[in-house]
Tab-separated table of C-alpha atoms and ligand atoms in Angstrom:
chain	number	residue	atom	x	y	z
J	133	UNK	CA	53.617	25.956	143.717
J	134	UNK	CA	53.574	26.327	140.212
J	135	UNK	CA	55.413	29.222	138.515
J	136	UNK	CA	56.659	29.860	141.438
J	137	UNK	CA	60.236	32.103	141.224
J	138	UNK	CA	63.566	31.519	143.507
J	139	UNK	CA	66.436	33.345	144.007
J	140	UNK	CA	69.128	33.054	146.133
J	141	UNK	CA	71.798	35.372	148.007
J	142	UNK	CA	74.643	34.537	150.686
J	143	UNK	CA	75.414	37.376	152.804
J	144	UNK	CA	78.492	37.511	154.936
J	145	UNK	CA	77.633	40.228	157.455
J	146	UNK	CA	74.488	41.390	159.637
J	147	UNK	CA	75.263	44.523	156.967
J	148	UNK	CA	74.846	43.089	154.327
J	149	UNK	CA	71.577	40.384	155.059
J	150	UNK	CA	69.987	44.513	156.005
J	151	UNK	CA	71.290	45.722	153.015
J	152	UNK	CA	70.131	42.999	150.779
J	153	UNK	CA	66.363	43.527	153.110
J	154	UNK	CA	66.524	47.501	151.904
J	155	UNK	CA	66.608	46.595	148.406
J	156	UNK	CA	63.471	44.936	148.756
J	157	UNK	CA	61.146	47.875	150.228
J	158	UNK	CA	61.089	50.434	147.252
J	159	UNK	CA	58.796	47.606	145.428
J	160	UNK	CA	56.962	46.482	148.320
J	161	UNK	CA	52.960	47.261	148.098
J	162	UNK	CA	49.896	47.725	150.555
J	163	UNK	CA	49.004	44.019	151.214
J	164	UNK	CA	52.384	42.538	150.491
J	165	UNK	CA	53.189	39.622	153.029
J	166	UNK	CA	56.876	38.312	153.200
J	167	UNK	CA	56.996	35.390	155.900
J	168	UNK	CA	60.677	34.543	157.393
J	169	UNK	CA	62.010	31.210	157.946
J	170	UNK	CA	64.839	30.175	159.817
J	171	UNK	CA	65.922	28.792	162.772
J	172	UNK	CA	65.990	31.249	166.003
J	173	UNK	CA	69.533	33.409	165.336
J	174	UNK	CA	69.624	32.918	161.785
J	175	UNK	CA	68.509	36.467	160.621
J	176	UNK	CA	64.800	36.834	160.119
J	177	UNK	CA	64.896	39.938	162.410
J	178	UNK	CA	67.902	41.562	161.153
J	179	UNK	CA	66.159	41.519	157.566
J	180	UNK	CA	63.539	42.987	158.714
J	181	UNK	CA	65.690	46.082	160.426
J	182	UNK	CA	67.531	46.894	157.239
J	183	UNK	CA	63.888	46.765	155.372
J	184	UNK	CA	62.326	48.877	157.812
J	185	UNK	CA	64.911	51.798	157.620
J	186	UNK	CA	64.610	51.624	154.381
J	187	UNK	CA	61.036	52.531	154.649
J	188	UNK	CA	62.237	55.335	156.651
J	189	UNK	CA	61.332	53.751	160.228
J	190	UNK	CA	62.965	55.674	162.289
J	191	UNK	CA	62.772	54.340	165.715
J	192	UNK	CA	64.540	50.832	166.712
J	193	UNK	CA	63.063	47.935	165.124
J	194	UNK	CA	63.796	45.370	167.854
J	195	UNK	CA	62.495	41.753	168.242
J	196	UNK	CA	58.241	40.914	168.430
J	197	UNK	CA	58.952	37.581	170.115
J	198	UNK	CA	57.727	39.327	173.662
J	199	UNK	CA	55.397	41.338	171.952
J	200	UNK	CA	54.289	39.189	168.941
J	201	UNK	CA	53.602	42.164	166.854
J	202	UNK	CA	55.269	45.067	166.397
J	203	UNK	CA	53.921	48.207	164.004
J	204	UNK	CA	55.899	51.124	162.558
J	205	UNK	CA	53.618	53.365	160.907
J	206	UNK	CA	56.225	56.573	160.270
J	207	UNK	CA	57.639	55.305	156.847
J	208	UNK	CA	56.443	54.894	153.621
J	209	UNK	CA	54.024	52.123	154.428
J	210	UNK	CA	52.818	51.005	157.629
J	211	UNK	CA	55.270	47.877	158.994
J	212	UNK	CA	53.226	44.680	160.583
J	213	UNK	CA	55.738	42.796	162.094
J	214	UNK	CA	54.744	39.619	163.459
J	215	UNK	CA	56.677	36.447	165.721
J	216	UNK	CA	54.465	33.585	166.251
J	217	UNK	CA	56.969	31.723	167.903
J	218	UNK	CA	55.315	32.277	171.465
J	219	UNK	CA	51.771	31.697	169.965
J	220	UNK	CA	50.338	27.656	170.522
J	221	UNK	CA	46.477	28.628	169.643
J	222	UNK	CA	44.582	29.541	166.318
J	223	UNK	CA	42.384	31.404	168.056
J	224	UNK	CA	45.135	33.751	169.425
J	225	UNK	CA	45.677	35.092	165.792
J	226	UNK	CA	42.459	36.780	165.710
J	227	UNK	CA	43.688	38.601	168.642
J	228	UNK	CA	46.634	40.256	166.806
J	229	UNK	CA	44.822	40.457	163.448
J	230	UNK	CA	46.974	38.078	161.962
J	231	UNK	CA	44.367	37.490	159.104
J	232	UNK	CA	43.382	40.997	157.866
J	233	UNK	CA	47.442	42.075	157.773
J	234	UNK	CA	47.714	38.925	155.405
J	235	UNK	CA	44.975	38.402	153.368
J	236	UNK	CA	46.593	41.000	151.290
J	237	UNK	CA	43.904	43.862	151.484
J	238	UNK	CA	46.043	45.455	153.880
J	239	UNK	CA	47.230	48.913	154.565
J	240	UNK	CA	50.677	48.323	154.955
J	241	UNK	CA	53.017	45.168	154.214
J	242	UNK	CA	53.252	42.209	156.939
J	243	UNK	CA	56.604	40.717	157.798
J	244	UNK	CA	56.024	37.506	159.577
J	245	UNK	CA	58.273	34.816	161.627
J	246	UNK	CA	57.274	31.435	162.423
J	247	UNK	CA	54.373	31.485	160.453
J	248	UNK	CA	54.748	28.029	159.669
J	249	UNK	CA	54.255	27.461	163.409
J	250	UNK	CA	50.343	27.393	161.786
J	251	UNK	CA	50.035	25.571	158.440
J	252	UNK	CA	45.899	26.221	157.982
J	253	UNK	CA	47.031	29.729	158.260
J	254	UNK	CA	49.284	30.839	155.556
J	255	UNK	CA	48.689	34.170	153.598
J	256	UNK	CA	47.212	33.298	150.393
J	257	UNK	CA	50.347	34.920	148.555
J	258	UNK	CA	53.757	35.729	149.699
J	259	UNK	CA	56.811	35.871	149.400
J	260	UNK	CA	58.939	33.550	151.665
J	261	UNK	CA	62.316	34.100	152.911
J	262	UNK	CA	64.602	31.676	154.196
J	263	UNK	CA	67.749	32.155	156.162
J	264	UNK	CA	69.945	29.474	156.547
J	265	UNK	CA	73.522	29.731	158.727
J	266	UNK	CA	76.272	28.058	157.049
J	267	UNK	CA	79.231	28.873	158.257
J	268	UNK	CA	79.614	31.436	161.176
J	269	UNK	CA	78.715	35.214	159.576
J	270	UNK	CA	77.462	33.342	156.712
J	271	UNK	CA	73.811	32.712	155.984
J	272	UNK	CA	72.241	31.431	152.548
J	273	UNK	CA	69.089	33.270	151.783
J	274	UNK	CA	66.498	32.342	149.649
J	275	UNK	CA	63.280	34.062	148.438
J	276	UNK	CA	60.550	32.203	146.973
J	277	UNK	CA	56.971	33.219	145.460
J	278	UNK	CA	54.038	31.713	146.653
J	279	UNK	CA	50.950	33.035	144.258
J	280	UNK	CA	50.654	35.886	141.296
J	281	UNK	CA	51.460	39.058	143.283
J	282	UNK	CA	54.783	37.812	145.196
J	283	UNK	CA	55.825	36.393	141.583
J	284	UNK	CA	55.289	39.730	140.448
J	285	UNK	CA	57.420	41.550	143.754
J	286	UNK	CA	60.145	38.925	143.168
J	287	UNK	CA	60.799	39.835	139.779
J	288	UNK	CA	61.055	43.020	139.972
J	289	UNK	CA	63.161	42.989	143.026
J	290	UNK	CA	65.538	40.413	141.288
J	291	UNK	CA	65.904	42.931	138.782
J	292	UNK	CA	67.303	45.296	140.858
J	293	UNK	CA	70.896	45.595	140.312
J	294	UNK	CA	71.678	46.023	143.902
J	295	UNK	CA	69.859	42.781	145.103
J	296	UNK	CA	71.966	41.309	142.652
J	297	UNK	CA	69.537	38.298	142.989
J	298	UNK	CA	69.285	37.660	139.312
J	299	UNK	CA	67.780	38.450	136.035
J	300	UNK	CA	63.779	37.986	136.034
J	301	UNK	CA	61.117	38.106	133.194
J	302	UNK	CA	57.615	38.248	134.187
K	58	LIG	P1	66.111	35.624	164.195
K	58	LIG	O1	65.138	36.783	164.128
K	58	LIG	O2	66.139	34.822	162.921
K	58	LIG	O3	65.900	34.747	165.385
K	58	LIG	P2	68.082	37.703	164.610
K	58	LIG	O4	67.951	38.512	163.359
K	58	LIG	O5	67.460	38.242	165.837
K	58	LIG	O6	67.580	36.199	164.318
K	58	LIG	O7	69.619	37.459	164.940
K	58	LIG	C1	70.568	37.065	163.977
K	58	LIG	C2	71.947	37.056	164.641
K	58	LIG	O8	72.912	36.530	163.740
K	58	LIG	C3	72.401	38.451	165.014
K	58	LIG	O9	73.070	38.384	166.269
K	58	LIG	C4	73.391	38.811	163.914
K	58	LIG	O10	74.396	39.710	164.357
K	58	LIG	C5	73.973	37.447	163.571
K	58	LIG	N1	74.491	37.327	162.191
K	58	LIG	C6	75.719	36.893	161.866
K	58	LIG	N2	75.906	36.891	160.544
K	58	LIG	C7	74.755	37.339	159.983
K	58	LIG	C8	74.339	37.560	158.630
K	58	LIG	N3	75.127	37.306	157.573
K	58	LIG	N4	73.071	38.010	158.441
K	58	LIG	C9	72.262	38.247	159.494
K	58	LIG	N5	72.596	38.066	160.788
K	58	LIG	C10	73.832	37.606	161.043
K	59	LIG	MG1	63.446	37.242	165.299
């Protein structure tokens, strides 16, 4: 997309991939939707621990795949966290309320893996995340904006001189 942003980290260490996740959530908003690609193992989940403690979620963040969604609601913003991976149907989204956690009128801030499982059904802006496994330990990790508001979240979290994912100017 157009004026679209991306910035990219390597992490070496489960640590660090949360780490570089916590530096996110002080800028996240109501409505914000960040959707996680990667292949299974690559991270998606482990980013979304270190961002959810950093909301101050205090119970175990473990993996929606079973569950497809997951919600935290004892930090600073409600958590939404969704795995498609087990979904095959459109239909099954309205079930979970896939479309009012994205459509960015939210309460809280969506989190979302394999939502590319369903093309016709991506937020209308968010920020993607991709983790990529190089070598072992290693992943790449880039975030890109999709749309005015995730632009907006990007920069500022670039900015942040613990992301240390770059200099941004909006
Ligand atoms: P996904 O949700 O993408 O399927 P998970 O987050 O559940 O993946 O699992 C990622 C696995 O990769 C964990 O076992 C974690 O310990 C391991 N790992 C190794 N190096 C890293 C790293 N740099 N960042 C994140 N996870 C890593
Ligand atoms: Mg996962």
């Amino acid at each position: 997309m157009a004026n679209g942003l991306t910035y990219a980290r390597t992490t070496t260490t489960p640590e660090a991939t949360k780490q570089l996740a916590a530096t996110l959530a002080p800028y996240l908003h109501a409505g914000d939707t960040v959707v996680l690609n990667g292949d299974l193992g690559a991270g998606k989940t482990q980013f979304v621990q270190g961002l959810a403690a950093a909301l101050g979620v205090r119970g175990a963040v473990t993996s929606p795949t079973f569950n497809i969604l997951l919600e935290y609601h004892d930090g600073r913003l409600p958590l939404y966290h969704y795995d498609l991976y087990r979904l095959d149907e459109r239909w099954q989204l309205e079930d979970i309320d896939y479309y009012s956690a994205i459509d960015g009128y939210g309460d809280g801030v969506a989190f979302v893996e394999w939502a590319e499982k369903f093309p016709e059904d991506m937020p209308y802006d968010y920020l993607e995340i991709t983790i990529t496994a190089d070598a072992e330990g290693t992943r790449r990790i880039v975030a890109h904006s999709y749309g005015k508001r995730s632009r907006q979240l990007l920069c500022v979290w670039a900015n942040d001189s613990k992301s240390r994912l770059g200099k941004c100017k909006l």
